[in-house]
XYZ file of N, CA and C in Angstrom:
399
model
N 4.947 -18.115 -3.314
C 5.141 -17.068 -4.242
C 4.033 -16.651 -4.617
N 2.768 -17.524 -4.995
C 1.357 -16.854 -5.304
C 0.804 -16.032 -4.620
N 0.369 -14.815 -5.304
C -0.353 -13.842 -4.379
C -0.738 -12.863 -5.170
N -1.328 -11.728 -4.405
C -2.029 -10.490 -5.067
C -1.291 -9.525 -4.869
N -0.941 -8.710 -5.933
C -0.137 -7.359 -5.970
C -1.308 -6.321 -6.314
N -1.794 -5.381 -5.236
C -2.611 -4.464 -5.617
C -1.803 -3.113 -5.468
N -2.121 -2.104 -6.419
C -1.562 -0.727 -6.474
C -2.733 -0.061 -6.781
N -2.526 1.382 -6.099
C -3.459 2.456 -6.488
C -2.705 3.702 -6.353
N -3.069 4.580 -7.365
C -2.392 6.057 -7.467
C -3.602 6.776 -7.260
N -3.512 7.753 -6.025
C -4.562 8.530 -5.707
C -4.005 10.071 -5.909
N -4.984 10.823 -6.540
C -4.793 12.363 -6.942
C -5.922 13.099 -6.389
N -5.549 14.200 -6.006
C -6.476 15.251 -5.341
C -6.854 14.870 -4.010
N -5.890 14.326 -3.217
C -6.339 13.857 -1.954
C -6.881 14.955 -1.068
N -8.092 15.153 -0.505
C -8.679 16.068 0.346
C -8.623 15.599 1.667
N -7.758 14.854 2.261
C -7.599 14.614 3.667
C -6.935 15.718 4.437
N -6.962 16.011 5.837
C -6.301 16.570 6.431
C -4.764 16.562 6.137
N -4.095 17.435 6.051
C -2.666 17.884 5.331
C -1.720 16.717 6.244
N -1.851 16.792 7.608
C -0.800 15.939 8.341
C -0.781 14.360 7.814
N -1.606 13.861 7.447
C -1.841 12.482 6.901
C -0.763 12.625 5.806
N -0.397 13.476 5.123
C 0.558 13.502 4.022
C 1.953 13.711 4.293
N 2.146 14.264 5.698
C 3.396 14.665 6.034
C 3.977 13.930 7.564
N 3.015 13.657 8.099
C 3.334 13.186 9.597
C 3.672 11.538 9.594
N 5.027 11.199 9.639
C 5.213 9.881 9.483
C 4.812 8.989 10.751
N 4.959 9.646 12.008
C 4.613 8.523 12.979
C 3.060 8.336 13.107
N 2.341 9.603 12.787
C 0.869 9.475 12.659
C 0.354 8.612 11.600
N 0.809 8.495 10.437
C 0.735 7.847 9.189
C 0.988 6.203 9.588
N 2.111 6.106 10.166
C 2.654 4.739 10.402
C 1.792 4.138 11.337
N 1.512 4.726 12.466
C 0.456 4.214 13.358
C -0.886 3.763 12.842
N -1.259 4.650 12.168
C -2.751 4.285 11.433
C -2.449 3.148 10.579
N -1.334 2.973 9.750
C -1.241 1.875 8.675
C -1.256 0.679 9.629
N -0.369 0.560 10.488
C -0.282 -0.645 11.463
C -1.754 -1.096 11.875
N -2.458 -0.149 12.164
C -3.959 -0.430 12.830
C -4.738 -0.810 11.460
N -4.607 -0.308 10.688
C -5.322 -0.703 9.375
C -5.023 -2.124 8.861
N -3.760 -2.367 9.091
C -3.230 -3.779 8.683
C -3.899 -4.832 9.600
N -4.093 -4.557 10.904
C -4.548 -5.484 11.897
C -6.206 -5.510 11.662
N -6.632 -4.184 11.420
C -8.220 -4.120 11.180
C -8.693 -5.076 9.962
N -7.703 -5.323 9.017
C -7.896 -5.927 7.641
C -7.587 -7.507 7.942
N -7.206 -7.914 9.141
C -7.091 -9.265 9.318
C -5.582 -9.545 8.923
N -4.657 -8.667 8.915
C -3.317 -9.286 8.396
C -2.274 -8.928 9.515
N -1.256 -9.646 9.439
C -0.379 -9.557 10.840
C 0.794 -8.712 10.301
N 1.018 -7.669 11.151
C 2.348 -6.810 10.909
C 3.473 -7.300 11.625
N 4.659 -7.439 10.948
C 5.827 -7.934 11.647
C 7.050 -7.018 11.779
N 6.897 -5.824 11.174
C 8.011 -4.708 11.101
C 7.397 -3.604 10.425
N 8.280 -2.545 10.672
C 7.672 -1.266 10.022
C 8.960 -0.279 9.934
N 8.796 0.622 9.033
C 9.786 1.715 8.786
C 8.796 2.813 8.313
N 9.061 4.156 8.839
C 8.300 5.263 8.614
C 9.166 6.432 8.491
N 9.335 7.055 7.313
C 10.411 8.163 7.028
C 9.808 9.071 6.382
N 10.054 10.525 6.848
C 9.542 11.701 6.473
C 10.729 12.374 5.551
N 10.546 12.764 4.452
C 11.757 13.403 3.566
C 11.737 14.909 3.930
N 12.753 15.467 3.798
C 12.729 16.886 3.982
C 12.094 17.716 2.933
N 11.752 19.098 3.589
C 11.024 19.945 2.773
C 11.787 20.330 1.559
N 10.894 20.774 0.470
C 11.730 21.088 -0.782
C 11.190 22.464 -1.059
N 11.848 23.085 -2.140
C 11.078 24.404 -2.837
C 9.725 24.248 -3.115
N 9.335 22.850 -3.471
C 7.852 22.542 -3.905
C 7.213 22.380 -2.693
N 7.501 22.373 -1.571
C 6.474 22.096 -0.388
C 7.155 21.089 0.759
N 6.236 20.784 1.450
C 6.657 20.026 2.521
C 7.018 18.499 2.074
N 7.745 17.866 2.663
C 8.399 16.284 2.259
C 7.282 15.465 2.619
N 7.202 14.556 1.872
C 6.361 13.380 1.812
C 6.787 12.391 2.995
N 5.985 11.352 2.764
C 6.379 10.101 3.839
C 6.475 8.930 2.980
N 7.263 8.010 3.410
C 7.260 6.682 3.003
C 6.862 5.826 4.100
N 5.818 5.012 4.233
C 5.359 4.106 5.425
C 5.581 2.826 4.642
N 6.138 1.938 5.252
C 6.249 0.638 5.065
C 5.952 -0.347 6.414
N 5.069 -1.250 6.049
C 4.555 -2.248 7.148
C 4.967 -3.615 6.593
N 6.062 -4.403 7.120
C 6.078 -5.810 6.678
C 5.235 -6.627 7.348
N 4.709 -7.556 6.376
C 3.442 -8.272 6.998
C 3.839 -9.714 6.905
N 3.440 -10.536 7.650
C 3.395 -12.026 7.847
C 3.290 -12.485 6.310
N 2.303 -11.814 5.616
C 1.763 -12.341 4.362
C 2.405 -11.464 3.236
N 3.252 -10.452 3.507
C 4.147 -9.740 2.792
C 4.278 -8.405 3.054
N 3.837 -7.538 2.355
C 4.002 -5.910 2.696
C 2.846 -4.915 2.436
N 3.090 -3.804 2.804
C 2.348 -2.694 2.565
C 3.120 -1.320 2.463
N 3.145 -0.541 1.332
C 4.135 0.466 1.174
C 3.112 1.746 0.800
N 3.238 2.837 1.533
C 2.578 3.956 1.180
C 3.548 5.135 0.953
N 3.401 5.956 -0.229
C 4.298 7.103 -0.555
C 3.263 8.376 -0.733
N 3.721 9.158 -0.061
C 3.000 10.563 -0.028
C 3.690 11.587 -1.029
N 2.726 12.229 -1.753
C 3.458 13.531 -2.228
C 2.438 14.653 -1.992
N 2.852 15.403 -0.850
C 1.906 16.495 -0.334
C 1.891 17.696 -1.364
N 3.019 17.954 -2.116
C 2.958 19.017 -3.120
C 2.352 18.757 -4.185
N 1.566 17.528 -4.420
C 0.866 17.252 -5.475
C -0.619 16.666 -4.976
N -0.711 16.678 -3.616
C -1.855 15.978 -2.887
C -2.201 14.514 -3.571
N -0.974 13.841 -3.620
C -1.109 12.550 -4.254
C -0.553 11.536 -3.233
N -0.934 10.266 -3.552
C -0.286 9.125 -2.889
C -0.433 7.797 -3.517
N 0.628 7.242 -3.559
C 0.875 5.779 -4.296
C 0.713 4.779 -3.305
N 0.040 3.817 -3.361
C -0.158 2.580 -2.504
C 0.032 1.292 -3.127
N 0.807 0.304 -2.360
C 1.072 -0.829 -2.720
C 0.974 -1.880 -1.693
N 0.083 -2.804 -2.057
C -0.199 -3.930 -1.084
C -0.010 -5.303 -1.809
N 1.163 -6.024 -1.221
C 1.236 -7.410 -1.740
C 0.784 -8.393 -0.653
N 0.186 -9.578 -1.055
C -0.122 -10.486 0.028
C 0.325 -11.762 -0.613
N 0.944 -12.785 -0.199
C 1.095 -13.948 -0.920
C 0.073 -14.981 -0.195
N -0.146 -16.065 -1.013
C -1.284 -16.649 -0.474
C -0.731 -18.127 -0.367
N 0.267 -18.352 0.536
C 0.964 -19.614 0.643
C 0.106 -20.405 1.716
N -0.083 -19.829 2.907
C -0.672 -20.742 3.918
C -2.273 -20.487 3.831
N -2.804 -19.349 3.231
C -4.318 -19.248 3.019
C -4.472 -18.069 1.956
N -5.697 -17.938 1.420
C -5.979 -17.043 0.608
C -6.403 -15.520 1.252
N -5.385 -14.671 0.908
C -5.354 -13.326 1.695
C -5.998 -12.176 0.768
N -6.547 -12.748 -0.353
C -7.085 -11.487 -1.125
C -8.190 -10.617 -0.596
N -9.145 -11.134 0.184
C -10.127 -10.447 0.804
C -9.399 -9.185 1.697
N -8.643 -9.891 2.437
C -7.647 -8.840 3.487
C -7.027 -7.807 2.846
N -6.299 -8.335 1.620
C -5.590 -7.221 0.966
C -6.494 -6.225 0.237
N -7.866 -6.260 -0.143
C -8.715 -5.480 -0.871
C -9.188 -4.749 0.322
N -9.644 -5.080 1.550
C -10.042 -4.579 2.633
C -9.012 -3.346 3.120
N -7.757 -3.616 3.147
C -6.801 -2.966 3.533
C -6.587 -1.755 2.337
N -6.665 -2.128 1.105
C -6.448 -1.173 0.098
C -7.674 -0.132 0.231
N -8.823 -0.584 0.202
C -10.022 0.104 0.517
C -9.953 1.090 1.735
N -9.328 0.739 2.747
C -9.297 1.636 3.855
C -8.238 2.626 3.785
N -7.111 2.358 3.083
C -6.201 3.275 2.652
C -6.666 4.365 1.787
N -7.551 3.956 0.632
C -8.027 4.976 -0.258
C -9.072 5.922 0.567
N -9.900 5.419 1.384
C -10.787 6.129 2.036
C -10.045 7.045 3.047
N -8.921 6.783 3.751
C -8.469 7.548 4.556
C -7.663 8.830 3.763
N -7.208 8.811 2.536
C -6.827 9.912 1.807
C -7.648 10.729 1.095
N -8.995 10.290 0.907
C -10.092 10.823 0.437
C -9.782 11.453 -1.052
N -9.142 10.717 -2.007
C -8.847 11.109 -3.411
C -9.923 11.656 -4.334
N -9.752 12.686 -5.069
C -10.969 12.908 -6.128
C -10.776 11.856 -7.213
N -9.394 11.241 -7.527
C -9.448 10.375 -8.465
C -8.484 9.281 -7.993
N -8.883 7.849 -8.406
C -8.153 6.850 -8.001
C -7.902 5.853 -9.262
N -6.729 5.482 -9.403
C -6.320 4.638 -10.585
C -5.835 3.192 -9.778
N -6.558 2.113 -9.742
C -6.254 0.705 -9.105
C -5.767 -0.139 -10.017
N -4.797 -1.026 -9.499
C -4.455 -1.999 -10.681
C -4.259 -3.340 -9.713
N -4.448 -4.373 -10.480
C -4.267 -5.796 -9.671
C -3.315 -6.607 -10.563
N -2.620 -7.153 -9.954
C -1.532 -8.229 -10.521
C -1.485 -9.548 -9.898
N -1.681 -10.776 -10.586
C -1.571 -12.099 -9.879
C -0.312 -12.400 -9.879
N 0.522 -12.696 -8.748
C 1.767 -12.934 -8.957
C 2.020 -14.570 -8.686
N 3.089 -15.174 -9.373
C 3.570 -16.266 -9.000
C 2.588 -17.373 -9.838
N 2.054 -16.896 -10.823
C 1.073 -17.899 -11.623
C 2.143 -18.622 -12.391
N 1.916 -19.971 -12.539
C 2.724 -20.935 -13.258
C 2.441 -20.598 -14.697
N 3.407 -20.299 -15.565
C 3.145 -20.262 -16.886
C 3.016 -21.411 -17.678
N 2.013 -21.486 -18.496
C 1.745 -22.777 -19.404
C 3.156 -23.467 -20.037
N 3.228 -24.707 -20.100
C 4.430 -25.339 -20.450
C 4.530 -25.207 -22.132
N 5.525 -24.743 -22.584
C 5.616 -24.469 -24.031
C 5.294 -25.760 -24.875
N 5.050 -25.390 -26.023
C 4.670 -26.616 -27.143
C 5.862 -27.487 -27.044
N 5.690 -28.843 -26.870
C 7.002 -29.717 -26.754
C 7.414 -30.006 -25.406
N 6.971 -29.233 -24.636
C 7.507 -29.499 -23.126
C 8.702 -28.941 -22.770
N 9.485 -28.147 -23.481
C 10.610 -27.566 -23.289
C 10.709 -26.164 -22.973
N 11.418 -25.678 -22.076
C 11.627 -24.123 -21.681
C 12.454 -23.572 -22.774
Protein backbone atom coordinates (compact mmCIF):
# COMPACT_ATOMS: atom_id res chain seq x y z
CA UNK A 1 0.00 0.00 0.00
CA UNK A 2 2.93 2.38 0.51
CA UNK A 3 3.42 4.55 -2.50
CA UNK A 4 3.51 7.92 -4.13
CA UNK A 5 0.48 9.61 -5.66
CA UNK A 6 1.31 12.48 -8.03
CA UNK A 7 -1.24 14.79 -9.60
CA UNK A 8 -0.97 17.75 -11.92
CA UNK A 9 -3.54 20.20 -13.24
CA UNK A 10 -2.44 21.68 -16.56
CA UNK A 11 -3.88 24.96 -17.84
CA UNK A 12 -3.38 26.78 -21.12
CA UNK A 13 -2.19 23.66 -22.96
CA UNK A 14 -0.47 24.69 -26.19
CA UNK A 15 -0.04 21.20 -27.68
CA UNK A 16 -1.53 20.24 -31.03
CA UNK A 17 -5.33 19.90 -30.57
CA UNK A 18 -5.40 16.18 -31.43
CA UNK A 19 -3.62 15.36 -28.14
CA UNK A 20 -6.76 16.57 -26.33
CA UNK A 21 -9.36 14.73 -28.46
CA UNK A 22 -7.83 11.66 -30.14
CA UNK A 23 -8.21 8.74 -27.71
CA UNK A 24 -6.23 6.13 -29.73
CA UNK A 25 -3.36 8.57 -30.34
CA UNK A 26 -3.18 9.70 -26.71
CA UNK A 27 -3.59 6.14 -25.44
CA UNK A 28 -0.75 4.77 -27.54
CA UNK A 29 1.49 7.65 -26.47
CA UNK A 30 0.63 7.07 -22.78
CA UNK A 31 1.50 3.38 -23.04
CA UNK A 32 4.87 4.24 -24.57
CA UNK A 33 5.51 6.95 -21.96
CA UNK A 34 4.82 4.38 -19.22
CA UNK A 35 7.37 1.99 -20.73
CA UNK A 36 9.90 4.80 -21.32
CA UNK A 37 9.63 5.70 -17.62
CA UNK A 38 10.49 2.13 -16.64
CA UNK A 39 7.02 1.07 -15.52
CA UNK A 40 4.99 -1.92 -16.72
CA UNK A 41 1.57 -1.48 -18.38
CA UNK A 42 -0.81 -4.39 -17.76
CA UNK A 43 -4.11 -2.99 -19.09
CA UNK A 44 -5.66 0.11 -20.59
CA UNK A 45 -8.89 1.91 -21.46
CA UNK A 46 -9.12 4.98 -23.67
CA UNK A 47 -12.45 6.77 -24.09
CA UNK A 48 -13.48 9.89 -26.03
CA UNK A 49 -16.51 11.77 -24.82
CA UNK A 50 -19.05 13.19 -27.28
CA UNK A 51 -18.84 16.78 -28.45
CA UNK A 52 -20.92 19.31 -26.54
CA UNK A 53 -22.14 22.85 -27.14
CA UNK A 54 -18.91 23.99 -25.45
CA UNK A 55 -16.71 22.18 -27.99
CA UNK A 56 -15.12 18.84 -28.77
CA UNK A 57 -15.33 16.05 -26.24
CA UNK A 58 -12.29 15.23 -24.16
CA UNK A 59 -10.53 11.96 -23.50
CA UNK A 60 -10.02 9.78 -20.47
CA UNK A 61 -6.93 7.60 -20.86
CA UNK A 62 -6.20 5.04 -18.17
CA UNK A 63 -3.22 2.72 -18.12
CA UNK A 64 -3.16 0.09 -15.41
CA UNK A 65 0.35 -0.53 -14.20
CA UNK A 66 1.88 -3.49 -12.43
CA UNK A 67 2.90 -0.72 -10.02
CA UNK A 68 -0.63 0.89 -9.94
CA UNK A 69 -2.08 3.39 -12.47
CA UNK A 70 -1.95 6.42 -14.76
CA UNK A 71 -5.07 8.47 -15.56
CA UNK A 72 -5.26 11.39 -17.98
CA UNK A 73 -8.39 13.51 -18.43
CA UNK A 74 -8.45 16.16 -21.17
CA UNK A 75 -10.69 19.21 -21.30
CA UNK A 76 -10.24 20.58 -24.85
CA UNK A 77 -12.83 23.33 -24.40
CA UNK A 78 -10.65 24.69 -21.58
CA UNK A 79 -7.23 23.74 -23.03
CA UNK A 80 -6.74 21.84 -19.78
CA UNK A 81 -5.63 18.39 -18.62
CA UNK A 82 -5.65 16.62 -15.26
CA UNK A 83 -3.03 13.95 -14.56
CA UNK A 84 -2.92 11.25 -11.91
CA UNK A 85 0.05 8.90 -11.43
CA UNK A 86 0.10 6.47 -8.52
CA UNK A 87 2.83 3.92 -7.89
CA UNK A 88 3.07 1.52 -5.01
CA UNK A 89 6.47 0.77 -3.61
CA UNK A 90 5.83 -2.82 -2.56
CA UNK A 91 8.59 -4.63 -4.46
CA UNK A 92 10.80 -1.61 -5.16
CA UNK A 93 10.84 2.16 -4.89
CA UNK A 94 9.14 3.52 -8.03
CA UNK A 95 9.24 7.23 -7.13
CA UNK A 96 11.81 8.12 -9.79
CA UNK A 97 9.78 6.38 -12.51
CA UNK A 98 6.55 8.06 -11.39
CA UNK A 99 8.19 11.48 -11.51
CA UNK A 100 9.69 10.76 -14.94
CA UNK A 101 6.26 9.73 -16.24
CA UNK A 102 4.59 12.85 -14.86
CA UNK A 103 7.32 15.05 -16.34
CA UNK A 104 6.84 13.44 -19.77
CA UNK A 105 3.08 13.95 -19.59
CA UNK A 106 3.44 17.61 -18.63
CA UNK A 107 5.87 18.16 -21.51
CA UNK A 108 3.46 16.46 -23.99
CA UNK A 109 0.69 18.98 -23.30
CA UNK A 110 2.88 22.12 -23.20
CA UNK A 111 0.89 23.91 -20.47
CA UNK A 112 1.24 27.58 -19.68
CA UNK A 113 0.55 26.79 -16.01
CA UNK A 114 1.00 23.65 -13.91
CA UNK A 115 -0.19 22.86 -10.40
CA UNK A 116 1.60 19.74 -9.07
CA UNK A 117 0.80 17.87 -5.90
CA UNK A 118 2.36 14.81 -4.25
CA UNK A 119 0.91 12.58 -1.57
CA UNK A 120 2.68 9.79 0.29
CA UNK A 121 0.20 6.92 0.53
CA UNK A 122 0.07 4.15 3.10
CA UNK A 123 2.21 5.86 5.70
CA UNK A 124 1.65 4.17 9.03
CA UNK A 125 0.23 6.69 11.49
CA UNK A 126 1.99 7.05 14.83
CA UNK A 127 0.54 5.06 17.69
CA UNK A 128 -1.78 7.16 19.85
CA UNK A 129 -0.73 7.92 23.41
CA UNK A 130 -1.31 4.87 25.57
CA UNK A 131 -1.02 2.56 22.56
CA UNK A 132 -4.78 2.32 21.84
CA UNK A 133 -6.55 3.28 18.61
